Short mmCIF file of the N, C-alpha and C atoms (twelve columns), coordinates in Angstrom:
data_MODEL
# 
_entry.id   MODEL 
# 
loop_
_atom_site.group_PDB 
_atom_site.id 
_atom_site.type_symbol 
_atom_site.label_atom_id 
_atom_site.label_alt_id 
_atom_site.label_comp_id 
_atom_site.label_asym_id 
_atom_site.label_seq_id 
_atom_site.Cartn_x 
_atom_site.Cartn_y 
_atom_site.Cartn_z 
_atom_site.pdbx_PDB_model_num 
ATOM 1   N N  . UNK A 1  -0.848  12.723 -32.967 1 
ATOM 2   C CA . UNK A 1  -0.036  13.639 -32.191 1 
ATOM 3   C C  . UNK A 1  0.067   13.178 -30.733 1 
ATOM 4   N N  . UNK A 2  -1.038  12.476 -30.395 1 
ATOM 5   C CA . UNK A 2  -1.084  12.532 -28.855 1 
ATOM 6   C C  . UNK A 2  -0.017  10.758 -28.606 1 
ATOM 7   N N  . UNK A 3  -0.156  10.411 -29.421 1 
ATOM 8   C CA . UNK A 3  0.664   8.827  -29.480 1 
ATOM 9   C C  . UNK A 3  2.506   9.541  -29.331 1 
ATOM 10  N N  . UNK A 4  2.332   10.179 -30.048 1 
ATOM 11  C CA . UNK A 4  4.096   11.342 -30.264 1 
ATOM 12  C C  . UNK A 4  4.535   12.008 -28.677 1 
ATOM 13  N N  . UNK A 5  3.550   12.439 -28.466 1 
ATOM 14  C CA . UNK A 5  3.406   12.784 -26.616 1 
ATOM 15  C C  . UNK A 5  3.560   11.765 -25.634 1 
ATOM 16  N N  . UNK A 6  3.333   10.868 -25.885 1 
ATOM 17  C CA . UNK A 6  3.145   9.482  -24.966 1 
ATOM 18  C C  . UNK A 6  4.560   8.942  -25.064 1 
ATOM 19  N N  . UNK A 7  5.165   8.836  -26.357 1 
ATOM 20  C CA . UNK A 7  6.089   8.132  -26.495 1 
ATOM 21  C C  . UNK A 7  7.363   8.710  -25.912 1 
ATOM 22  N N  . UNK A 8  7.340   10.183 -26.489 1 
ATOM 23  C CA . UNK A 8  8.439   10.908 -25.747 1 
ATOM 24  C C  . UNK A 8  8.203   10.995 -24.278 1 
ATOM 25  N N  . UNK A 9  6.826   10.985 -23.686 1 
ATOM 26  C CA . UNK A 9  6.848   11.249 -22.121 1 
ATOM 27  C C  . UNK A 9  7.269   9.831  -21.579 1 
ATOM 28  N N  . UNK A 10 7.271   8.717  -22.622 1 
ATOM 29  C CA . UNK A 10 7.848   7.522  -22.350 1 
ATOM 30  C C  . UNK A 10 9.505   7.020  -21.824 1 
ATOM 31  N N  . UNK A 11 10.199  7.879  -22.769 1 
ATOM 32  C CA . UNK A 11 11.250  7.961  -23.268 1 
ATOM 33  C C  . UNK A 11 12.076  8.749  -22.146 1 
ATOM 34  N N  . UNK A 12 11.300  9.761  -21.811 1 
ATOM 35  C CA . UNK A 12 12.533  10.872 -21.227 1 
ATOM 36  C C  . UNK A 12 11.854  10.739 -19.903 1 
ATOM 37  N N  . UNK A 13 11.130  10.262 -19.391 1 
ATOM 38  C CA . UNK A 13 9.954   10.197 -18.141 1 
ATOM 39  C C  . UNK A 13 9.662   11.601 -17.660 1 
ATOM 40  N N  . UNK A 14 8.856   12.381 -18.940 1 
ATOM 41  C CA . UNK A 14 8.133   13.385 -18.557 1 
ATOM 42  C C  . UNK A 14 6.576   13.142 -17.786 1 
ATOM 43  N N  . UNK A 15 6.347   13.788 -16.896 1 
ATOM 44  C CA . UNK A 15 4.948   13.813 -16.453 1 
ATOM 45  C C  . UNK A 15 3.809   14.556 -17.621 1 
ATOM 46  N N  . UNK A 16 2.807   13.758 -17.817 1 
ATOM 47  C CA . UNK A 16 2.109   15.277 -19.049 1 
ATOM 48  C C  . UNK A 16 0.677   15.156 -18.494 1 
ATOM 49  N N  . UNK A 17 0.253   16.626 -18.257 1 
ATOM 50  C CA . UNK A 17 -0.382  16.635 -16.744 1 
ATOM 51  C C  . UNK A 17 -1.581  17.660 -17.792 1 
ATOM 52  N N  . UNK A 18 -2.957  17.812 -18.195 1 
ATOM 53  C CA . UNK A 18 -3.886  18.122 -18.519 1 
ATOM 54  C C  . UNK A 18 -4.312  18.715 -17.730 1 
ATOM 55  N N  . UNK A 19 -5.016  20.201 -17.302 1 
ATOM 56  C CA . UNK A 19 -5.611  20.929 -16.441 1 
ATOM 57  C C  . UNK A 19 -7.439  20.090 -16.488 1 
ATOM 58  N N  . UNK A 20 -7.237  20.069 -15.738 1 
ATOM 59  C CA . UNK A 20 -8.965  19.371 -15.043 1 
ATOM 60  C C  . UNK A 20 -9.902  19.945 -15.785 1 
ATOM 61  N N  . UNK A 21 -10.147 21.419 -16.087 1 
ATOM 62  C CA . UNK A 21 -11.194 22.324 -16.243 1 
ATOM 63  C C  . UNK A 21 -10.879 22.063 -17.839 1 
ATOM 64  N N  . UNK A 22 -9.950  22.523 -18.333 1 
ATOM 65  C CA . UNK A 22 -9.529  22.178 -20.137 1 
ATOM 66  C C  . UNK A 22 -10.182 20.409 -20.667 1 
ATOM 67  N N  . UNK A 23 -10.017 19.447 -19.313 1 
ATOM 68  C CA . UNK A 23 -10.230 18.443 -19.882 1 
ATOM 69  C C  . UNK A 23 -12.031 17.814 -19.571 1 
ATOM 70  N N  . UNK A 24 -12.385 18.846 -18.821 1 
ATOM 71  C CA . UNK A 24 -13.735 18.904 -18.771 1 
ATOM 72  C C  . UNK A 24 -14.538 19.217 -19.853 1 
ATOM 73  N N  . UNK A 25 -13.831 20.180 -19.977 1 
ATOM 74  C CA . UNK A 25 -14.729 21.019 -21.441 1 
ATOM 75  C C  . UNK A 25 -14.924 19.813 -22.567 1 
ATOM 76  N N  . UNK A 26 -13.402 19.351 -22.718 1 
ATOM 77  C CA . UNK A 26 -13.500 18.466 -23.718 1 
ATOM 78  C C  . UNK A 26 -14.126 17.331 -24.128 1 
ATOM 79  N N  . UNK A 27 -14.469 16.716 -22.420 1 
ATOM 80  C CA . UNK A 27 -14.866 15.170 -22.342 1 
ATOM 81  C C  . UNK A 27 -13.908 14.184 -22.329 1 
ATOM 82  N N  . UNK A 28 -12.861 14.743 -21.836 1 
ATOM 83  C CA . UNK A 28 -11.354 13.859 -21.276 1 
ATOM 84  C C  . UNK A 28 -11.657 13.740 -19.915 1 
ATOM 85  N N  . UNK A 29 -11.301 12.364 -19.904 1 
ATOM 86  C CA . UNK A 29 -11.571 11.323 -18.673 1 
ATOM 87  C C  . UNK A 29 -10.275 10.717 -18.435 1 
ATOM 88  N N  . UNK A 30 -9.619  10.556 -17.014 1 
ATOM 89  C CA . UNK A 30 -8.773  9.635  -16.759 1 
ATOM 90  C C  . UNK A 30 -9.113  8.669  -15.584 1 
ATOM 91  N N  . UNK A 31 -9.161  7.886  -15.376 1 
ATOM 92  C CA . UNK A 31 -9.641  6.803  -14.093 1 
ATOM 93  C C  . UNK A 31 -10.238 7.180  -13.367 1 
ATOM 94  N N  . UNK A 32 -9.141  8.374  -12.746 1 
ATOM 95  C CA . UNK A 32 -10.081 8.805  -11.180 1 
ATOM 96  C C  . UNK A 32 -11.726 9.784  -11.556 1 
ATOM 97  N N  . UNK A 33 -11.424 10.143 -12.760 1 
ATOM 98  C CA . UNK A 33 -12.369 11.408 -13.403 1 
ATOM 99  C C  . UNK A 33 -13.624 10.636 -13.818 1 
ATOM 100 N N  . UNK A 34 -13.141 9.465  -14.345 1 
ATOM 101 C CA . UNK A 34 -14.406 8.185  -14.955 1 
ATOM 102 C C  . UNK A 34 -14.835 8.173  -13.447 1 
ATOM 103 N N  . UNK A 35 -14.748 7.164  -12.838 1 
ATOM 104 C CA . UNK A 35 -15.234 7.065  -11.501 1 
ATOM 105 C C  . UNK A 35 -16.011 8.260  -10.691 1 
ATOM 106 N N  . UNK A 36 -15.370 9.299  -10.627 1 
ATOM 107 C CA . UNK A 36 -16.319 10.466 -9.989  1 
ATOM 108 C C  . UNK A 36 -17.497 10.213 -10.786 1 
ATOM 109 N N  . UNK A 37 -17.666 10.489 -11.824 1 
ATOM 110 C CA . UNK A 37 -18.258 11.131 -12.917 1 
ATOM 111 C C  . UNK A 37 -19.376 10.209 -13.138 1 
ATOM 112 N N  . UNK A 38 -19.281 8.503  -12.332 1 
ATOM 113 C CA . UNK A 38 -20.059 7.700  -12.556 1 
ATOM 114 C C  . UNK A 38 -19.644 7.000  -14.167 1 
ATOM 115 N N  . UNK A 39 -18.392 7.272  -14.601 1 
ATOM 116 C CA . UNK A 39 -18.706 6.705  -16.182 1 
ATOM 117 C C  . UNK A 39 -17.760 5.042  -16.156 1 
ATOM 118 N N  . UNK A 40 -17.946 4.672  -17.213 1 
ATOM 119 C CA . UNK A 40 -17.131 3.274  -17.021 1 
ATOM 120 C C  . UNK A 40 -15.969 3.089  -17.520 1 
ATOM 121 N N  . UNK A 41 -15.347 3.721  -18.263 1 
ATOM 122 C CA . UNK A 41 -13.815 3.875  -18.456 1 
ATOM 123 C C  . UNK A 41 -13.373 5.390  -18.759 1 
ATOM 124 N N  . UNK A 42 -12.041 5.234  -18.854 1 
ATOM 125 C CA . UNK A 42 -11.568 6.652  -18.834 1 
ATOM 126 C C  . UNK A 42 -10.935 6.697  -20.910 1 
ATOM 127 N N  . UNK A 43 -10.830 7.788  -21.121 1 
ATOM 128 C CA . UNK A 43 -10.534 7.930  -22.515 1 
ATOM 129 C C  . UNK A 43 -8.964  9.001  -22.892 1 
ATOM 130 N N  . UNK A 44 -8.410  9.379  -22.086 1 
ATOM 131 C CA . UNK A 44 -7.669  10.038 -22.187 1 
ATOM 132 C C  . UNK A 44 -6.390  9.321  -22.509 1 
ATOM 133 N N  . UNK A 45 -5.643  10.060 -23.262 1 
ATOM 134 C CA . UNK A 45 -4.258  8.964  -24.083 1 
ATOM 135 C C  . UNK A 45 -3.171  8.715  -23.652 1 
ATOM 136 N N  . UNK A 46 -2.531  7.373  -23.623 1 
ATOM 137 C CA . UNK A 46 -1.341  6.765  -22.114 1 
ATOM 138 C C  . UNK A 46 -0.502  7.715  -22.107 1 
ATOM 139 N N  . UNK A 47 -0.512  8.237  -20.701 1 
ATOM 140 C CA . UNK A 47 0.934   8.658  -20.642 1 
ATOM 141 C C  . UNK A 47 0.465   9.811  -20.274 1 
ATOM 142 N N  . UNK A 48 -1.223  10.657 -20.186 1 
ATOM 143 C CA . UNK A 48 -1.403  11.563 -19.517 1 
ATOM 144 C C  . UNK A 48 -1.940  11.774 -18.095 1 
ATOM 145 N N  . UNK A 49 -2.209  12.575 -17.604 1 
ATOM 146 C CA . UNK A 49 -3.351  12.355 -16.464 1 
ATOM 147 C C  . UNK A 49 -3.798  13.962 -16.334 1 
ATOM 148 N N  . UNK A 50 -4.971  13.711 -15.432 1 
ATOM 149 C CA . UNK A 50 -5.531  15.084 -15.135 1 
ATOM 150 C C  . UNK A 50 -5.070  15.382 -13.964 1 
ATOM 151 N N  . UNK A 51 -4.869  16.449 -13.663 1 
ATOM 152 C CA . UNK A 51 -4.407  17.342 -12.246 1 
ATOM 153 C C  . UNK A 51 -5.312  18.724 -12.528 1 
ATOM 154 N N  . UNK A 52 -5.302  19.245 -11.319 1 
ATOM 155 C CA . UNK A 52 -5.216  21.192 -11.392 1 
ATOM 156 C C  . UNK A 52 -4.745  21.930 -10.691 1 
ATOM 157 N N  . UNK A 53 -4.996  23.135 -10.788 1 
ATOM 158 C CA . UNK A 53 -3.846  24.549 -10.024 1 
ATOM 159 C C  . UNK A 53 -3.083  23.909 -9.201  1 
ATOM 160 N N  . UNK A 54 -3.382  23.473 -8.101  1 
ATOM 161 C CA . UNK A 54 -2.688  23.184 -6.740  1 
ATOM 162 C C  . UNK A 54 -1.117  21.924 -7.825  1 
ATOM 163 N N  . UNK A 55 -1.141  21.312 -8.720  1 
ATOM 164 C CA . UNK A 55 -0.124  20.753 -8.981  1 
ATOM 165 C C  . UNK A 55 0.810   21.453 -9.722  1 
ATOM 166 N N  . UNK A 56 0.669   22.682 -10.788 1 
ATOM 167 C CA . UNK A 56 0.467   23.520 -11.603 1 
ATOM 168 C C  . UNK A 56 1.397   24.882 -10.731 1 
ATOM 169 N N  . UNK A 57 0.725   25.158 -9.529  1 
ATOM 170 C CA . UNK A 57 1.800   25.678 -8.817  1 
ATOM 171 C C  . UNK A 57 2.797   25.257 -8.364  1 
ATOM 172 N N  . UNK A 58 2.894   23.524 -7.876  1 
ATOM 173 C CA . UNK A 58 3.902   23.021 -6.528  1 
ATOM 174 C C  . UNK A 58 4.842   22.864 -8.364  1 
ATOM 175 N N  . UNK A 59 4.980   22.780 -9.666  1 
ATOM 176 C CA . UNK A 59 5.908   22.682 -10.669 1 
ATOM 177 C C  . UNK A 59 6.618   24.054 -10.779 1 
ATOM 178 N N  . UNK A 60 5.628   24.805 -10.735 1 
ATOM 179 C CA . UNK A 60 6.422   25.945 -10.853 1 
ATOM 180 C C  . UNK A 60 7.315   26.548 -9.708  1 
ATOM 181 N N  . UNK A 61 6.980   26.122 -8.603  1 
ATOM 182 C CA . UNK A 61 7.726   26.492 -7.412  1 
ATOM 183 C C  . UNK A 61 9.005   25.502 -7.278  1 
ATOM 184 N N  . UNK A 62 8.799   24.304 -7.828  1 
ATOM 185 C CA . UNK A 62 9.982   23.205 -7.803  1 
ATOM 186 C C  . UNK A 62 10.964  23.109 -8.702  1 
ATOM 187 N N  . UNK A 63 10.683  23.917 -9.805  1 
ATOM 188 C CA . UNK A 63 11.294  23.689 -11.582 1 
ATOM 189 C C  . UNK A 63 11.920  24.734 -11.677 1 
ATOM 190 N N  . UNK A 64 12.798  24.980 -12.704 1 
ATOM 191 C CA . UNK A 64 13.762  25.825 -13.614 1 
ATOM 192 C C  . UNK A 64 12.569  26.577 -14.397 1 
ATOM 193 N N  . UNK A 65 11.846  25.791 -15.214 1 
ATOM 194 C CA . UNK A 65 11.006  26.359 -16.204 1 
ATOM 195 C C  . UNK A 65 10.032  25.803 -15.788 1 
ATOM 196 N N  . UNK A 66 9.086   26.044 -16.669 1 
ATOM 197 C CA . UNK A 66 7.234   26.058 -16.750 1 
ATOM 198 C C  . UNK A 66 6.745   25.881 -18.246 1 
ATOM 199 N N  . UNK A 67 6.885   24.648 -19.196 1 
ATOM 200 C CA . UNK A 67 6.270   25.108 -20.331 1 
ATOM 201 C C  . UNK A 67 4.863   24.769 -20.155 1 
ATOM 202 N N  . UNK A 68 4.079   26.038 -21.125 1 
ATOM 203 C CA . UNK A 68 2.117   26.019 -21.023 1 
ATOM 204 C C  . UNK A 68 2.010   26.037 -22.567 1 
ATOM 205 N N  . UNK A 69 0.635   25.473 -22.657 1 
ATOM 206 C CA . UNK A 69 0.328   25.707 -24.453 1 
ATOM 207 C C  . UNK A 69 -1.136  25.924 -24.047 1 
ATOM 208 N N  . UNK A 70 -1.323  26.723 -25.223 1 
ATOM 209 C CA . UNK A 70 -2.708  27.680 -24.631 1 
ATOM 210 C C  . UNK A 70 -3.670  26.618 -26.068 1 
ATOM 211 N N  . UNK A 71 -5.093  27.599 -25.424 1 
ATOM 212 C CA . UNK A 71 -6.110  26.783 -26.525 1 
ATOM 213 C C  . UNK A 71 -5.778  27.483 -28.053 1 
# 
């Protein structure tokens, strides 16, 4: 599924932006998150990255819409 996400965020140049705290829980890492964290690579799948609130708002204040998918 997450390869299907990548490709279309490939395709149409969507941003696909993971909330920090959701990807904590999980043990999703992206570069900057490996590095804090002390770890040696990041594991999260091309084409995503981590952000939180503060980016989460400046979309919704800039955009038409807002799509969210819950746990």
């Amino acid at each position: 599924l997450s390869q299907l996400w990548s490709a279309l965020a490939k395709e149409h140049n969507i941003d696909l932006v993971v909330c920090v705290a959701a990807a904590q829980r999980r043990g999703l890492l992206d570069n900057d998150e490996a590095k804090r964290n002390g770890k040696d690579a990041s594991n999260i799948a091309e084409g995503f990255r981590i952000s939180g609130l503060g980016q989460l708002i400046e979309a919704g204040i800039q955009s038409d819409r807002l799509v969210t998918f819950g746990d």
